[in-house]
XYZ file of C-alpha atoms in Angstrom:
437
model
C 36.753 61.775 63.649
C 39.537 61.905 66.222
C 37.067 63.387 68.689
C 34.611 60.591 68.048
C 37.259 57.969 68.625
C 38.107 59.635 71.912
C 34.439 59.465 72.943
C 33.926 56.322 75.044
C 30.170 56.268 74.375
C 30.850 56.094 70.678
C 33.194 53.173 71.160
C 30.623 51.369 73.334
C 28.031 51.824 70.578
C 30.361 50.321 67.971
C 31.075 47.327 70.211
C 27.362 46.763 70.804
C 26.662 46.820 67.060
C 29.371 44.266 66.370
C 28.013 41.984 69.126
C 24.519 42.142 67.619
C 25.845 41.285 64.128
C 27.854 38.339 65.486
C 24.799 37.030 67.364
C 22.605 37.217 64.274
C 25.236 35.469 62.131
C 25.524 32.602 64.610
C 21.782 32.038 64.816
C 21.330 32.125 61.027
C 23.980 29.347 60.598
C 22.342 27.297 63.367
C 18.935 27.572 61.735
C 20.338 26.456 58.400
C 22.122 23.424 59.918
C 18.921 22.344 61.702
C 17.088 22.110 58.365
C 18.269 18.991 56.505
C 16.690 19.853 53.195
C 16.585 23.674 52.694
C 14.962 24.914 49.572
C 15.681 27.038 47.749
C 19.497 26.934 48.181
C 21.104 30.052 49.596
C 23.661 31.442 47.224
C 27.044 29.658 47.500
C 30.384 29.618 45.802
C 29.910 26.284 43.931
C 27.371 23.534 43.231
C 28.266 19.913 42.426
C 26.205 16.720 41.938
C 27.438 13.314 43.164
C 25.845 10.128 41.789
C 25.920 6.600 43.184
C 25.389 7.568 46.836
C 24.150 4.473 48.757
C 20.862 4.600 50.652
C 20.576 3.129 54.143
C 17.278 1.792 55.456
C 16.278 1.514 59.081
C 13.464 -0.913 59.982
C 12.883 -4.188 61.846
C 14.555 -6.636 59.450
C 13.544 -9.606 61.593
C 9.840 -8.897 61.023
C 9.521 -7.166 57.648
C 10.582 -7.266 53.995
C 10.754 -3.829 52.341
C 10.770 -3.198 48.594
C 11.081 0.056 46.675
C 14.201 1.386 48.373
C 16.767 2.413 45.731
C 20.275 1.111 46.250
C 21.826 4.451 45.232
C 20.711 8.048 44.593
C 22.230 11.342 43.469
C 22.941 14.306 45.808
C 23.734 17.940 45.031
C 26.176 19.816 47.257
C 26.373 23.636 47.485
C 28.807 25.703 49.453
C 32.255 27.140 49.399
C 34.676 25.466 46.984
C 36.930 23.988 49.630
C 33.993 22.730 51.705
C 32.282 21.047 48.731
C 35.570 19.491 47.604
C 36.256 18.094 51.060
C 32.735 16.666 51.386
C 32.986 15.060 47.955
C 36.228 13.308 48.862
C 35.394 12.235 52.416
C 31.704 11.445 51.865
C 30.981 11.462 55.572
C 27.326 12.231 55.018
C 24.623 9.526 54.920
C 21.375 9.302 52.921
C 18.746 7.154 54.644
C 15.055 6.261 54.994
C 13.648 5.687 58.460
C 10.809 3.115 58.541
C 10.850 2.358 62.252
C 7.359 2.165 63.605
C 5.737 1.518 60.236
C 3.379 -1.452 59.777
C 2.847 -3.509 56.549
C 1.590 -1.356 53.708
C 2.680 1.057 50.963
C 3.999 4.497 51.841
C 5.626 7.550 50.282
C 8.651 8.325 52.436
C 11.131 11.277 52.214
C 14.806 10.499 51.934
C 16.809 12.168 54.679
C 20.455 12.816 55.240
C 22.879 13.415 58.116
C 26.542 14.199 58.694
C 26.462 17.426 56.613
C 28.584 20.399 57.860
C 26.640 23.554 58.784
C 28.268 25.518 55.994
C 27.265 22.989 53.347
C 23.835 22.538 51.741
C 22.686 19.126 50.351
C 19.721 18.096 48.187
C 18.705 14.466 47.423
C 17.305 13.295 44.087
C 14.706 11.840 44.365
C 13.498 13.580 47.482
C 10.812 10.950 48.163
C 10.397 7.233 47.414
C 7.493 4.806 47.540
C 8.122 1.706 49.640
C 6.087 -1.404 50.332
C 6.397 -3.163 53.675
C 5.401 -6.821 53.952
C 5.545 -9.325 56.751
C 8.673 -11.500 56.639
C 8.358 -15.312 56.535
C 11.000 -18.024 56.793
C 10.759 -21.448 55.151
C 13.149 -24.415 54.925
C 14.023 -26.049 51.588
C 16.100 -29.198 50.852
C 19.391 -28.619 49.067
C 20.028 -30.513 45.836
C 23.622 -31.072 44.652
C 24.517 -30.595 41.010
C 27.921 -31.798 39.776
C 29.985 -29.726 37.330
C 32.561 -31.327 34.987
C 31.418 -34.817 35.949
C 32.905 -36.110 32.675
C 36.326 -34.911 33.831
C 36.455 -37.085 36.946
C 39.689 -39.036 36.973
C 39.332 -42.329 35.135
C 38.664 -45.370 37.281
C 36.594 -43.576 39.912
C 32.902 -43.817 40.735
C 30.899 -40.985 42.365
C 28.432 -41.987 45.064
C 25.523 -40.011 46.572
C 26.737 -36.692 48.036
C 26.371 -35.777 51.724
C 25.132 -32.200 52.321
C 25.512 -30.314 55.593
C 23.167 -28.705 56.352
C 20.808 -30.693 54.145
C 18.195 -27.901 54.288
C 18.469 -24.126 54.126
C 16.172 -21.416 55.463
C 14.976 -18.768 53.024
C 13.435 -15.458 54.122
C 10.901 -13.572 52.043
C 7.292 -12.688 51.587
C 4.617 -15.318 51.051
C 4.637 -14.547 47.318
C 8.432 -14.763 47.065
C 8.655 -18.068 48.914
C 5.957 -19.599 46.726
C 8.135 -18.956 43.666
C 11.002 -21.166 44.893
C 11.061 -24.442 42.975
C 14.650 -25.557 43.530
C 17.526 -24.883 45.915
C 20.779 -26.127 44.420
C 24.446 -26.250 45.367
C 27.081 -26.717 42.638
C 30.228 -28.803 43.114
C 33.054 -28.926 40.548
C 34.422 -32.488 40.107
C 37.260 -31.683 37.744
C 40.309 -33.762 38.696
C 38.599 -35.416 41.678
C 40.017 -38.875 42.415
C 39.182 -39.358 46.077
C 36.501 -38.432 48.596
C 36.438 -34.652 49.082
C 34.442 -32.050 51.012
C 33.832 -28.735 49.292
C 32.040 -25.509 50.193
C 29.306 -24.893 47.644
C 27.323 -21.714 47.021
C 23.510 -21.951 47.237
C 21.436 -20.828 44.257
C 17.640 -20.477 44.202
C 15.511 -21.067 41.070
C 11.876 -20.713 40.137
C 9.948 -23.299 38.120
C 11.161 -21.760 34.830
C 14.811 -22.025 35.813
C 15.228 -18.320 36.561
C 17.533 -17.439 39.450
C 15.862 -15.801 42.464
C 17.488 -13.157 44.643
C 16.287 -14.012 48.140
C 18.064 -14.001 51.463
C 19.095 -17.407 52.816
C 20.109 -18.324 56.340
C 23.448 -19.532 54.965
C 24.874 -18.671 51.568
C 26.893 -21.910 51.349
C 26.754 -25.568 52.411
C 29.444 -28.202 52.841
C 29.169 -31.057 50.348
C 31.049 -34.316 50.840
C 31.509 -36.218 47.572
C 32.212 -39.953 48.233
C 34.555 -41.318 45.568
C 35.215 -45.043 45.152
C 37.047 -47.199 42.616
C 35.255 -50.544 42.149
C 37.386 -52.954 40.113
C 37.240 -56.412 38.621
C 39.655 -58.787 36.860
C 38.426 -60.059 33.506
C 39.964 -62.053 30.679
C 40.661 -60.640 27.241
C 39.286 -62.104 24.043
C 40.334 -61.488 20.435
C 38.005 -60.336 17.682
C 39.172 -61.254 14.179
C 38.336 -59.020 11.237
C 39.273 -59.178 7.570
C 40.593 -62.183 5.648
C 44.040 -63.699 5.395
C 45.939 -63.409 2.194
C 46.154 -66.595 0.150
C 48.898 -68.893 1.263
C 48.992 -67.708 4.907
C 47.667 -69.624 7.898
C 47.405 -68.311 11.487
C 48.776 -70.859 13.910
C 48.252 -68.916 17.141
C 47.210 -65.539 18.604
C 48.516 -64.681 22.049
C 47.571 -61.643 24.213
C 49.847 -60.495 27.034
C 48.626 -59.984 29.680
C 45.596 -62.169 29.163
C 43.682 -60.401 31.969
C 43.124 -56.749 32.918
C 41.604 -54.785 35.808
C 38.520 -52.784 34.830
C 36.954 -49.961 36.825
C 33.438 -48.589 36.991
C 30.246 -48.731 39.023
C 29.456 -52.049 40.741
C 26.249 -52.479 38.713
C 28.212 -52.283 35.455
C 31.060 -54.551 36.550
C 28.706 -57.264 37.803
C 27.484 -57.810 34.227
C 30.929 -58.153 32.634
C 32.817 -61.470 32.590
C 35.294 -60.806 29.775
C 36.336 -58.184 27.235
C 36.301 -59.018 23.533
C 37.674 -55.737 22.339
C 41.173 -56.788 21.181
C 40.890 -56.553 17.404
C 43.168 -58.352 14.960
C 42.788 -57.375 11.304
C 43.790 -60.532 9.413
C 44.001 -58.637 6.123
C 47.079 -56.811 7.443
C 48.882 -59.953 8.598
C 51.582 -61.084 6.164
C 54.002 -62.665 8.621
C 54.397 -63.471 12.289
C 54.236 -60.192 14.201
C 53.772 -58.526 17.617
C 51.963 -55.227 18.109
C 50.339 -53.090 20.824
C 46.562 -52.934 20.988
C 44.282 -50.687 23.057
C 41.729 -52.308 25.326
C 38.238 -51.263 24.238
C 35.992 -50.247 27.135
C 32.306 -51.229 27.280
C 29.760 -48.574 28.224
C 30.008 -47.714 31.910
C 33.616 -48.891 32.322
C 35.812 -45.937 33.105
C 39.288 -47.479 32.951
C 41.241 -50.632 32.180
C 44.655 -51.376 33.652
C 46.717 -51.854 31.682
C 45.032 -49.893 28.897
C 47.267 -51.490 26.229
C 48.369 -55.089 25.703
C 50.778 -56.897 23.400
C 49.317 -59.153 20.725
C 51.481 -61.796 19.069
C 50.204 -63.430 15.875
C 52.083 -66.501 14.631
C 51.510 -67.492 11.004
C 52.699 -70.098 8.533
C 53.141 -69.441 4.890
C 51.393 -72.293 3.104
C 52.758 -74.268 0.179
C 50.658 -76.197 -2.291
C 51.677 -79.555 -3.697
C 49.884 -82.157 -5.801
C 50.523 -85.783 -4.868
C 49.558 -88.356 -7.488
C 49.085 -92.111 -7.718
C 47.358 -92.507 -4.411
C 45.616 -95.922 -4.560
C 41.960 -96.153 -3.650
C 41.235 -98.784 -1.034
C 37.893 -100.565 -1.504
C 35.886 -101.396 1.603
C 32.751 -103.530 1.880
C 32.964 -105.472 -1.408
C 30.596 -108.445 -1.252
C 31.939 -111.961 -1.936
C 29.150 -112.342 -4.528
C 30.258 -109.343 -6.577
C 33.174 -108.252 -8.647
C 34.188 -104.621 -9.127
C 36.114 -102.565 -11.633
C 36.887 -98.810 -11.710
C 35.369 -96.701 -14.461
C 36.829 -93.369 -13.113
C 39.647 -93.371 -12.336
C 40.307 -96.397 -14.462
C 43.580 -97.204 -12.744
C 42.066 -96.899 -9.274
C 44.476 -94.124 -8.285
C 43.758 -90.482 -7.499
C 45.566 -87.146 -7.076
C 45.322 -84.905 -4.010
C 46.317 -81.245 -3.503
C 48.107 -80.747 -0.185
C 48.345 -77.362 1.604
C 50.553 -76.652 4.593
C 53.830 -75.321 5.884
C 56.522 -75.491 3.280
C 58.838 -77.576 5.459
C 56.101 -80.188 5.909
C 54.770 -80.198 2.355
C 58.179 -80.765 0.797
C 58.483 -84.127 2.634
C 54.973 -85.364 1.877
C 54.527 -88.551 -0.174
C 51.619 -90.691 -1.395
C 52.232 -93.228 1.382
C 51.180 -90.637 3.988
C 47.740 -90.210 2.465
C 45.024 -92.817 2.748
C 42.159 -92.828 0.201
C 39.216 -95.201 0.233
C 35.673 -95.871 -0.936
C 32.953 -97.868 0.758
C 30.702 -99.980 -1.479
C 29.069 -102.034 1.245
C 25.354 -102.834 0.690
C 25.622 -101.857 -2.973
C 24.069 -104.065 -5.637
C 25.261 -104.887 -9.145
C 25.436 -101.866 -11.411
C 27.296 -98.566 -11.889
C 27.746 -96.332 -8.845
C 29.307 -92.941 -7.935
C 30.986 -93.471 -4.595
C 32.355 -90.605 -2.393
C 36.089 -90.747 -1.869
C 37.348 -90.459 1.709
C 40.891 -89.249 2.437
C 43.020 -88.775 5.533
C 46.530 -87.614 6.217
C 48.775 -85.745 8.721
C 46.965 -83.310 11.022
C 49.189 -80.345 10.131
C 48.188 -80.239 6.479
C 45.047 -79.595 4.468
C 43.999 -82.105 1.825
C 41.857 -81.312 -1.198
C 40.635 -83.970 -3.632
C 41.042 -83.447 -7.330
C 37.808 -85.412 -7.772
C 35.163 -85.988 -5.161
C 33.705 -89.344 -6.346
C 34.925 -92.551 -7.944
C 32.756 -94.397 -10.505
C 32.689 -98.185 -10.092
C 30.912 -101.051 -11.840
C 29.694 -103.979 -9.750
C 28.740 -107.341 -11.306
C 27.631 -110.701 -9.996
C 30.231 -113.443 -10.056
C 29.690 -116.237 -12.662
C 28.205 -119.499 -11.331
C 31.253 -121.423 -12.596
C 33.248 -119.362 -10.116
C 35.220 -117.610 -12.827
C 35.785 -113.908 -12.346
C 34.354 -111.213 -14.591
C 36.777 -110.374 -17.345
C 38.408 -106.969 -17.739
C 38.718 -105.985 -14.026
C 42.016 -104.589 -12.719
C 43.465 -105.857 -9.520
C 41.740 -104.072 -6.566
C 42.719 -103.680 -2.927
C 39.938 -104.976 -0.673
C 39.175 -104.996 3.000
C 40.207 -108.632 3.153
C 43.888 -108.057 3.605
C 44.007 -106.016 0.422
C 44.149 -109.247 -1.566
C 43.979 -108.633 -5.294
C 41.669 -110.496 -7.585
C 42.950 -111.519 -10.935
C 40.678 -111.684 -13.862
C 40.798 -114.720 -16.136
C 41.315 -114.142 -19.751
């Protein structure tokens, strides 16, 4: 062996052999790296599958719409442990489909990859995909605004017609896709809005059945200006009485403070309102003079009243009842040719029940009440005549009996009066006639 090592021809042969082996190794690696999808795999140290690898597509996006390209695929890596681990972490490789130069139609296209180290082998699943290429069209659609939480707009505000910029949006797709579009809508949330605002709103496409469509639009949002106004009007307040007063109580006045309020709403609604009658007073709950707070009821379409509460003052009088007797009946219209006597009441005096404030009733007397009957144009005979009474304005009078019964008779030709008649007040100075025995 020592002799061989000393032989320079032997050493030259060894060097030549090593050079040939190195050359072959280099060319084998180069050939492998030039083939993107070798099959079957050469034997490696480890194999690992990665899912969720995105797929890139290369084609003229201004002219065509392509369907059938998966968003993500799975790839299998094979190689030395450290190389596979590094590729898995860095993911510097790309899976793609190249459709440049293709015209509209349906094709089966292989998925390719790039960015793979020469000492790493990669396989894509699926290896091929079927794609459909269609001509791209662009169409403009008007944008409709839909309000969200419109019922939560601050009270007292009115929402006018929105202003959309741009008012139309371009949508790209195939002829079939564009024909499905029934509505282009932008949503604006009005919660808490109390003044004119401009908001950026996302565009959403719908078909005729209300299903959302996933198509590309020239702009994904529009600017929507929401005009907010607060029309107002001053109106008077009215009181609505409910229930019945307890016996012995009279309401003398009901006062509302303030007597007018500002109401807010749309102009069309306010133009038809002249007053509010929503202040309710339940008389069945009133037992004495009182003051309480009441809410202002809002008619349909009115969003706010200012103030929303008012003070209501109810003044009452507790009534007292008193019977006043011996009120003489005054006779009006008695003919000079007739005489009259009372049958009921026989004494020509009546009783009256008086209702009113206790302080007034206590001082009432018969002299303050006037009672009368009118027998004008009546002929001889017995008659029921309605009794008329009057008294102070701040009391209520109630007759014990409604009618008086009187008997009328012709005077005797001798000029003597009919016997048995009591003295009667008349309309001739209330002179009393005396009957002769």
